[in-house]
C-alpha positions as CSV (number, residue, x, y, z in Angstrom):
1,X,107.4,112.3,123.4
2,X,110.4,114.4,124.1
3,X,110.4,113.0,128.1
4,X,111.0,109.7,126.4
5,X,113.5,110.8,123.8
6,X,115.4,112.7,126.9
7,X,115.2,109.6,129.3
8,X,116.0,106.6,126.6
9,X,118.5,108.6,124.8
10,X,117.5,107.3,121.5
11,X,115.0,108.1,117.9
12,X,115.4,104.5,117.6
13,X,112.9,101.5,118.7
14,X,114.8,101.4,122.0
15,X,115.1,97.5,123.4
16,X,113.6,97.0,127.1
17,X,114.6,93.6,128.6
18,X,112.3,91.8,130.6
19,X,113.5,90.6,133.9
20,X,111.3,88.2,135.7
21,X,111.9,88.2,139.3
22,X,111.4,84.7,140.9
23,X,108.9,84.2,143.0
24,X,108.4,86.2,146.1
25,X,108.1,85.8,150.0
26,X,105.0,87.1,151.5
27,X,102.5,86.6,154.2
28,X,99.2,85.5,153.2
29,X,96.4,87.6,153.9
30,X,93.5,86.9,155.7
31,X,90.5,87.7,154.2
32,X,87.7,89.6,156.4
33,X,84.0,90.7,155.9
34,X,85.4,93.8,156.8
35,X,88.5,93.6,154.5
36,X,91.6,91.9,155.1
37,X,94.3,91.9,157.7
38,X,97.7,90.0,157.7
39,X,98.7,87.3,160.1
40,X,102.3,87.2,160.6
41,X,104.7,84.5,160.9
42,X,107.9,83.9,162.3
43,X,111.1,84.3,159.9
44,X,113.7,82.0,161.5
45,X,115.0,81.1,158.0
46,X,115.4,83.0,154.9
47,X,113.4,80.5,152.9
48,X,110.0,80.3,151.3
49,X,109.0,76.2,151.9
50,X,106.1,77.1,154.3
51,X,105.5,80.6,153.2
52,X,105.2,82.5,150.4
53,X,103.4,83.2,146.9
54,X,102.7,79.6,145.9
55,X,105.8,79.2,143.7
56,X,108.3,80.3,146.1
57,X,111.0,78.2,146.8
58,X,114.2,80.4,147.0
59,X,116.0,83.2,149.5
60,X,115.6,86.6,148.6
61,X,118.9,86.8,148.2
62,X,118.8,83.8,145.4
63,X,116.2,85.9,143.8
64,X,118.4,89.3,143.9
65,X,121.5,87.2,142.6
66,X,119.2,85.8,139.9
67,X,117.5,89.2,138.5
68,X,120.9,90.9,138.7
69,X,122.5,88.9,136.5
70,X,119.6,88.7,133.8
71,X,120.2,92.6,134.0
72,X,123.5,92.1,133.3
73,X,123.1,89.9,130.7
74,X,121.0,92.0,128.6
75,X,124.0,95.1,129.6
76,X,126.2,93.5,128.5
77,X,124.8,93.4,124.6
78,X,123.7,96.8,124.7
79,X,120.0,97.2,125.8
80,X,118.6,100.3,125.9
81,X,116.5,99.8,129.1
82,X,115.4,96.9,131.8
83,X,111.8,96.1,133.1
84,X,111.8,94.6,136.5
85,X,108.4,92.3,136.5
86,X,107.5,90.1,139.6
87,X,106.3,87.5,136.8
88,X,106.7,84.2,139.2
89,X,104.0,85.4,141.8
90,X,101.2,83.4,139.8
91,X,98.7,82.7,140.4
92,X,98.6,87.1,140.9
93,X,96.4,89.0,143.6
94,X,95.0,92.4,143.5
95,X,96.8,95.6,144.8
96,X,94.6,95.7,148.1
97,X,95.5,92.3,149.2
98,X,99.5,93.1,149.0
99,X,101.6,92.4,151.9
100,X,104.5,94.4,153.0
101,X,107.0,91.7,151.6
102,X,106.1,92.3,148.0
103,X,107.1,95.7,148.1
104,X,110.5,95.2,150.3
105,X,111.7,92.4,148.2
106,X,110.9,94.4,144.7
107,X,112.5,97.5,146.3
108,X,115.6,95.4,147.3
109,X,115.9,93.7,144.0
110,X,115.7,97.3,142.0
111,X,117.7,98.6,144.5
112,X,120.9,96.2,143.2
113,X,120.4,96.3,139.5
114,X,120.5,100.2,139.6
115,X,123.6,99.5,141.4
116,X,124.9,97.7,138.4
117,X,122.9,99.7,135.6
118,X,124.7,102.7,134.3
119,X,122.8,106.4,135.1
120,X,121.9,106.3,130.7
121,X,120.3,103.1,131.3
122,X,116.6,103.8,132.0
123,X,115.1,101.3,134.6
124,X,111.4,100.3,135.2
125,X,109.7,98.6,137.5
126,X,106.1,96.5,137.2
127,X,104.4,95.4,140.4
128,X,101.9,92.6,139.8
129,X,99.0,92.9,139.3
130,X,98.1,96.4,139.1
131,X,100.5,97.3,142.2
132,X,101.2,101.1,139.9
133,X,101.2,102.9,143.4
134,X,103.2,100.4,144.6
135,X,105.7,100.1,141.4
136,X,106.0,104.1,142.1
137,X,106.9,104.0,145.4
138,X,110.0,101.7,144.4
139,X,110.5,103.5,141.6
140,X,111.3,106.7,143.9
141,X,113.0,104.6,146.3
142,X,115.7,102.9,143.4
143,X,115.5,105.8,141.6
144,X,114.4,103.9,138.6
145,X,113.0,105.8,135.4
146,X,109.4,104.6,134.9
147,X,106.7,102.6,135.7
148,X,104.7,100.1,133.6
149,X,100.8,100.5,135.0
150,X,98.2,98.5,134.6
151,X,94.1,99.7,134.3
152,X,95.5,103.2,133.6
153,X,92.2,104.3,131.7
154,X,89.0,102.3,131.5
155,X,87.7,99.4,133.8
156,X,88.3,95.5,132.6
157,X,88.1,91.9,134.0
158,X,91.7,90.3,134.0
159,X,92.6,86.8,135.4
160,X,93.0,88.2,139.0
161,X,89.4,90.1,138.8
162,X,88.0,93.5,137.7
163,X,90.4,96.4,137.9
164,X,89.4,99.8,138.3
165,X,90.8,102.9,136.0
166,X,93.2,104.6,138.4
167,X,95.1,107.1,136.0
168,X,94.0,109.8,138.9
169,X,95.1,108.0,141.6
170,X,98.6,107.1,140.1
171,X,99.2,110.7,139.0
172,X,98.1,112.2,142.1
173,X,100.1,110.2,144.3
174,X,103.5,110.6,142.3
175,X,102.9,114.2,142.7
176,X,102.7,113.5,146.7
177,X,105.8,111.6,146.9
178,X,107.9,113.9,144.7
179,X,108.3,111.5,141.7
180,X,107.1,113.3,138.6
181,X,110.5,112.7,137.2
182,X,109.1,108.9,137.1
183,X,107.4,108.1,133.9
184,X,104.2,106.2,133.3
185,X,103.9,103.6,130.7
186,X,100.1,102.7,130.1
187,X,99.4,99.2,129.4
188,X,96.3,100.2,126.7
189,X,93.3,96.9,126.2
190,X,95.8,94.7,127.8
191,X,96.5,90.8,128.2
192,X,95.5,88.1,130.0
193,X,92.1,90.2,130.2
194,X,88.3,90.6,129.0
195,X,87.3,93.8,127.4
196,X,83.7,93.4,126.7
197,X,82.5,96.0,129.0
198,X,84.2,99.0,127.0
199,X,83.4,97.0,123.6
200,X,82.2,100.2,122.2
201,X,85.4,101.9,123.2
202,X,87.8,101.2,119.9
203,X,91.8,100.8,121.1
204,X,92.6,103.8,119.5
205,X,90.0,106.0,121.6
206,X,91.4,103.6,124.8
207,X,94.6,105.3,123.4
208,X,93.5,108.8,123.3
209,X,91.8,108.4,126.4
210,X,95.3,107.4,128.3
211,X,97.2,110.7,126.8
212,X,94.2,112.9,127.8
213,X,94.6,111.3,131.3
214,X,98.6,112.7,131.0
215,X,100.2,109.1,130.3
216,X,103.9,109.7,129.2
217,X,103.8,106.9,126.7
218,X,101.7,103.6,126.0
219,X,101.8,99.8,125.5
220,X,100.4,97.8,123.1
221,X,100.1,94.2,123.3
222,X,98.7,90.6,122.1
223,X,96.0,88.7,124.0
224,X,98.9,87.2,126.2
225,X,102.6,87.0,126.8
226,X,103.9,85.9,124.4
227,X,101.4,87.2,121.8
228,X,102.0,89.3,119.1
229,X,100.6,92.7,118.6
230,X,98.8,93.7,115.9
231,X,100.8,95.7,113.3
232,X,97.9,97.6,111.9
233,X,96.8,98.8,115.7
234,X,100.3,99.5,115.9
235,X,100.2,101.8,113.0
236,X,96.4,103.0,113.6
237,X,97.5,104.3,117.3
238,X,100.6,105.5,116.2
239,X,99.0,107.5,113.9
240,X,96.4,109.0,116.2
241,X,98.5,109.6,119.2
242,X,101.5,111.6,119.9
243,X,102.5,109.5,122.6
244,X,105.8,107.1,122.3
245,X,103.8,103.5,121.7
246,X,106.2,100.6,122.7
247,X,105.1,97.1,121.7
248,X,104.5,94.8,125.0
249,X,104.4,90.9,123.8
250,X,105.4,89.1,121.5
251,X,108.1,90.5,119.9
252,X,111.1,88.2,118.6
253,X,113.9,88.3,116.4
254,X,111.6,86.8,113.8
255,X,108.8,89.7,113.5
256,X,111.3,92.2,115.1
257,X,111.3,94.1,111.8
258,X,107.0,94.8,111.6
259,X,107.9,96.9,115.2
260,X,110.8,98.7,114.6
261,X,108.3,101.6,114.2
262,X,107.5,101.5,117.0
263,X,109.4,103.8,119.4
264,X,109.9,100.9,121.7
265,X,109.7,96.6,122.0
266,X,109.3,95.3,125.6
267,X,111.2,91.9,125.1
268,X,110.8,88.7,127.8
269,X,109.8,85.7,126.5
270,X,111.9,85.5,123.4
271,X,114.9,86.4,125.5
272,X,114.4,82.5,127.7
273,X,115.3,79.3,126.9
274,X,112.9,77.7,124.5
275,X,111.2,81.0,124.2
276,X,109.5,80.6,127.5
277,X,109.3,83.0,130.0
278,X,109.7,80.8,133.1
279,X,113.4,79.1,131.5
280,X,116.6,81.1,131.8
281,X,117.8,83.8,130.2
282,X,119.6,82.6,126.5
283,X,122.9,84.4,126.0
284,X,122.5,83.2,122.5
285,X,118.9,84.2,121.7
286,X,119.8,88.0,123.3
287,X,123.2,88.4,121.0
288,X,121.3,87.1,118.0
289,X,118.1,89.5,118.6
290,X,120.4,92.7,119.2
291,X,122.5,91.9,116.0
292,X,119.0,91.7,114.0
293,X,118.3,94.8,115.4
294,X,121.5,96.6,114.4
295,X,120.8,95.4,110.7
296,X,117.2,97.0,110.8
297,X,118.8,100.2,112.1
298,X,121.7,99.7,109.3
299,X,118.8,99.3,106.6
300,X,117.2,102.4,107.8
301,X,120.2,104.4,107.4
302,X,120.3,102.9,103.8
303,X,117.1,104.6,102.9
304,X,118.0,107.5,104.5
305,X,121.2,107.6,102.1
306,X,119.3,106.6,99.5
307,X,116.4,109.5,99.4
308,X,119.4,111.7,100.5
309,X,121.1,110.7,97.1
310,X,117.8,111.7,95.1
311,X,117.4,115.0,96.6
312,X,121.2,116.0,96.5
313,X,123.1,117.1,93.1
314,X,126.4,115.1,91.7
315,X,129.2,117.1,92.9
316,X,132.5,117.3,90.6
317,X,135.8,117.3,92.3
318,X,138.3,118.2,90.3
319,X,139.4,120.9,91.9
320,X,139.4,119.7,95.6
321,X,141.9,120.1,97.6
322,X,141.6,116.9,99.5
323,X,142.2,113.3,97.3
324,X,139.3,111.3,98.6
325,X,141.1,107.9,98.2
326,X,144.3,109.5,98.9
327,X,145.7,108.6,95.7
328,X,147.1,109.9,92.3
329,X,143.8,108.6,90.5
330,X,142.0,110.7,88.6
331,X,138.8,112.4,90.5
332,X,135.9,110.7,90.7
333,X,132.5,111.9,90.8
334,X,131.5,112.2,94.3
335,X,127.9,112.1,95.9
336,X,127.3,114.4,98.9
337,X,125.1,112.9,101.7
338,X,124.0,114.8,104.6
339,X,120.8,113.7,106.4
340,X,119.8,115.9,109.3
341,X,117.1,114.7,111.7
342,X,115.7,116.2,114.3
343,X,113.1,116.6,117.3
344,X,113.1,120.1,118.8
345,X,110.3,120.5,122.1
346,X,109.3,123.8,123.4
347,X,107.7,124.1,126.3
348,X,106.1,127.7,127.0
349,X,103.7,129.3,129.9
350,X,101.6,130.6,127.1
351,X,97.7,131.1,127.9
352,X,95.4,128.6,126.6
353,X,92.0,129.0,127.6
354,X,91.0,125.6,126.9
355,X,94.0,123.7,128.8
356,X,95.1,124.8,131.9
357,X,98.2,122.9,131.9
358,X,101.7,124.6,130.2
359,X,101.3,124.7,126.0
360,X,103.6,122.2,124.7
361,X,104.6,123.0,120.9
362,X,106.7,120.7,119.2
363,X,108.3,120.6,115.9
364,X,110.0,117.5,113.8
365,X,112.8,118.8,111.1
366,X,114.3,116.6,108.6
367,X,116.7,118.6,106.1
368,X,118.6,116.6,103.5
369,X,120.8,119.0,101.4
370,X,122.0,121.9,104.7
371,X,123.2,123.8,101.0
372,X,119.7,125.3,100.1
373,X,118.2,127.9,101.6
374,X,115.4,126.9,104.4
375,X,113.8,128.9,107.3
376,X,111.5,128.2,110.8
377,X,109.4,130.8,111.8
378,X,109.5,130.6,115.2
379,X,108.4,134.4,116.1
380,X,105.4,133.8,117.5
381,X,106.5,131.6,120.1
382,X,106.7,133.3,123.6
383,X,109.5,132.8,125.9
384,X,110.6,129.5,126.8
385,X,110.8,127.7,129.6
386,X,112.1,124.6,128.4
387,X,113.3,124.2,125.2
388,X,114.8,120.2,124.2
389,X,116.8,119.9,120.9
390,X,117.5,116.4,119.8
391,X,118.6,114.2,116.7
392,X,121.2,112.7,114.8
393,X,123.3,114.4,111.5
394,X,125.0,111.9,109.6
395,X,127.1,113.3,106.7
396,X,129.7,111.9,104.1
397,X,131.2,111.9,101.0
398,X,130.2,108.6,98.5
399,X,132.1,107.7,95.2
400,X,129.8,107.2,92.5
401,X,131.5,103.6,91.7
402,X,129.9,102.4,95.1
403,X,126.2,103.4,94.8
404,X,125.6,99.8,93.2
405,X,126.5,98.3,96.3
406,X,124.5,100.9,98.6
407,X,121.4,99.5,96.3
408,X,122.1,95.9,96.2
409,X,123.8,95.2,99.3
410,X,126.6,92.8,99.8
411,X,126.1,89.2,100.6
412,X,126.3,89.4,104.4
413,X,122.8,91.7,104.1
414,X,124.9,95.3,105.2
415,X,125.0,98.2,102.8
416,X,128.6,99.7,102.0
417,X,128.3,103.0,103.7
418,X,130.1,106.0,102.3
419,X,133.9,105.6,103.1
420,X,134.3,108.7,104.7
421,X,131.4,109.3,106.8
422,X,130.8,111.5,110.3
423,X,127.6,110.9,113.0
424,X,127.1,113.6,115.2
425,X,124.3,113.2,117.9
426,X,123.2,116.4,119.6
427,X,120.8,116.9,122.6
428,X,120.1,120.2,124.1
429,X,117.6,121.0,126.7
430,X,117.3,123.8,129.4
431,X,114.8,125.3,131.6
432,X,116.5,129.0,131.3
433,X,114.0,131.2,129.7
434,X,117.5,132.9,128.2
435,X,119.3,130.2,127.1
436,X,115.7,128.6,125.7
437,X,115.7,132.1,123.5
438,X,119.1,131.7,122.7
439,X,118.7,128.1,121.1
440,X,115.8,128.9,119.7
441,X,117.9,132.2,117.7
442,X,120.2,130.0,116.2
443,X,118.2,126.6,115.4
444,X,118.8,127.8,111.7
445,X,122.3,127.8,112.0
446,X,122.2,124.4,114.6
447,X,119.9,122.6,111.8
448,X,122.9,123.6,109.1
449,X,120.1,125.9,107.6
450,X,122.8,128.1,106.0
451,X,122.7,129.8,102.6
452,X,124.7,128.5,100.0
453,X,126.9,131.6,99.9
454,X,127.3,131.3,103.5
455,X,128.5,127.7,103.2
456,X,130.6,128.4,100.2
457,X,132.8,131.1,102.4
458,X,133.3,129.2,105.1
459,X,134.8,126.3,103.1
């Protein structure tokens, strides 16, 4: 979890954007007793008419124009990631019958919306179908973030035929090419397939089966793009796993608000003309789906200020120092709100006989009112060697006169937030033993764990 909260910057159900590159050139193969070889022919034009997945009909440098300025499109109104998906190469082929082309034109096409993608902007890359070695090589090349992979854990029959669990093949060769920065994103009982064969295999243990196999997060998804998840499967993994689940179809500005627990929402379809994922990108359906999303988060923050208001005492200002309105009025009663969240990962090189790998310990905070007393007991942790700190502290100062209006919000569906408010987002990490220690000495203090006395004297 905290790879994905480092890379996405966010404790928010992060956005991904779909974009569906057009249909790509490529040499058919020839298919062998023996396997399959390719049979080459001449490029005199930069054209697909004679050549080609079936649906190819443009230069690659159309399709590069194309995919660049879907990805800047969904930049523009403040995504939090972009998918590259070679969606037009229906019908799709298996892995072993790739030829060169599919991988040079998806590494090309990466290569230019990193160009235009900002460093924070987490990039993926999908290779279809079930190119994950293939996704990871371009994924190293672009310097993209992560990987969406097919058939991570357990066998099934999809449209293009059975595909074989790989997880230890994917793993192993992103540790030969150098790419374990590069996460993995397990598609989990996927689409457009048939799951009979692992019937007796429930999603969740498909689930727990893809984080024993070291996924770095997981995708849930309907029966078919375009279908929606299930909510309850949504919750039921979520609850079982402590992987990061994004939702992977389906997903509009309609039923946005069922996923926004999850940690992410895979978006393509909704984001096209018509809803369809072969039409253009709609400007219109992308603005309206972000705004949606910024009242859900709004809404959240409500309830936030709302338990904070339950758990915090009325605070009587007479004697302050600083006129809250900033004028002669007599002092009104003022609410204090703090809400501290947050996510601290250590990582250690303690002994565990039953893992071999590192111990990963992590710990979730949430402090509403930083004025009582509160420790962690982290004394038994043994030296660091990479220690992560995230979250958000969002304080402020609320006259009593506008709590009505925090519980029934205005027309326009956004709560009146305290007039006088502060956000503070902090994320630490390190891989110093030292520093690690360090951090770790003065979460109290970094968590506004303070006693009241303390906080008293330094006002």
């Amino acid at each position: 979890m905290l790879k994905f909260r480092q890379l996405f910057h966010t404790t928010k159900c992060a956005v991904v954007g779909m974009v569906h590159v057009g249909a790509l050139p490529g040499n058919t193969p020839k298919i062998t007793p023996w396997g399959h070889f390719f049979t080459p022919q001449k490029n005199t034009h930069d054209t697909c008419k004679k050549r080609g997945t079936p649906l190819c009909n443009k230069s690659v440098d159309s399709l590069v124009f194309k995919a660049c300025k879907e990805a800047e499109m969904y930049l523009k109104y403040g995504l939090d990631s972009i998918l590259v998906e070679n969606m037009h190469d229906v019908p799709y082929i298996q892995s072993k019958y790739f030829t060169p082309e599919t991988v040079a034109t998806m590494t090309r096409v990466c290569t230019e919306i990193r160009k235009i993608a900002p460093g924070t902007v987490p990039c993926g890359v999908q290779v279809l179908a079930c190119g994950n070695l293939e996704a990871l090589a371009v994924a190293k090349a672009c310097n993209f973030d992560f990987i969406r992979a097919e058939g991570f854990v357990f066998g099934h029959v999809a449209d293009e035929g059975y595909t074989d669990a790989n997880a230890g093949l994917i793993l192993r060769y992103r540790r030969q090419i150098q790419a374990e920065n590069v996460l993995i994103l397990a598609d989990i009982k996927k689409k457009h397939s048939s799951h009979a064969i692992t019937s007796d295999v429930s999603l969740v243990e498909t689930a727990q089966a893809a984080q024993f196999f070291q996924a770095d997060g997981l995708i849930l998804t309907g029966v078919a793009t375009g279908s929606p998840a299930n909510v309850s499967e949504l919750s039921q993994v979520k609850k079982f796993c402590s992987l990061p689940v994004l939702v992977g179809s389906g997903v509009t500005g309609d039923n946005l608000g069922d996923y926004m627990g999850a940690d992410g929402v895979i978006v393509g379809s909704y984001f096209k003309k018509g809803g369809v994922w072969y039409e253009d990108v709609d400007e219109e359906r992308v603005r309206n789906f972000m705004e949606k999303r910024k009242i859900f988060i709004t809404m959240a923050l409500k309830l936030l200020f709302l338990v904070a208001i339950c758990l915090t005492r009325t605070v009587l200002c007479e004697n302050s120092t600083e006129n809250f309105n900033e004028t002669e009025t007599a002092p009104q009663d003022l609410y204090v709100i703090k809400t501290v969240v947050y996510e601290v990962g250590i990582l250690t090189d303690a002994g565990n006989d039953t893992n071999t790998n590192d111990t990963h310990e992590q710990v979730d905070v949430s402090f509403f009112d930083p004025s009582q007393n509160g420790t962690i007991d982290l004394s038994n942790i043994p030296l660091p060697i990479q220690t992560n700190v995230s979250g958000v502290s969002v304080t402020g100062l609320l006259p009593a006169a506008n709590l009505a209006a925090i519980l029934v919000p205005p027309s326009d569906g956004l709560p009146v937030l305290p007039k006088k408010q502060v956000t503070v987002t902090q994320n630490i990490s390190t891989n110093n033993p030292d520093k690690g220690s360090e951090i770790i000495s003065n979460l109290p203090k970094l968590l506004g764990l303070t006693k009241k006395n303390e906080s008293e004297t330094r006002d």
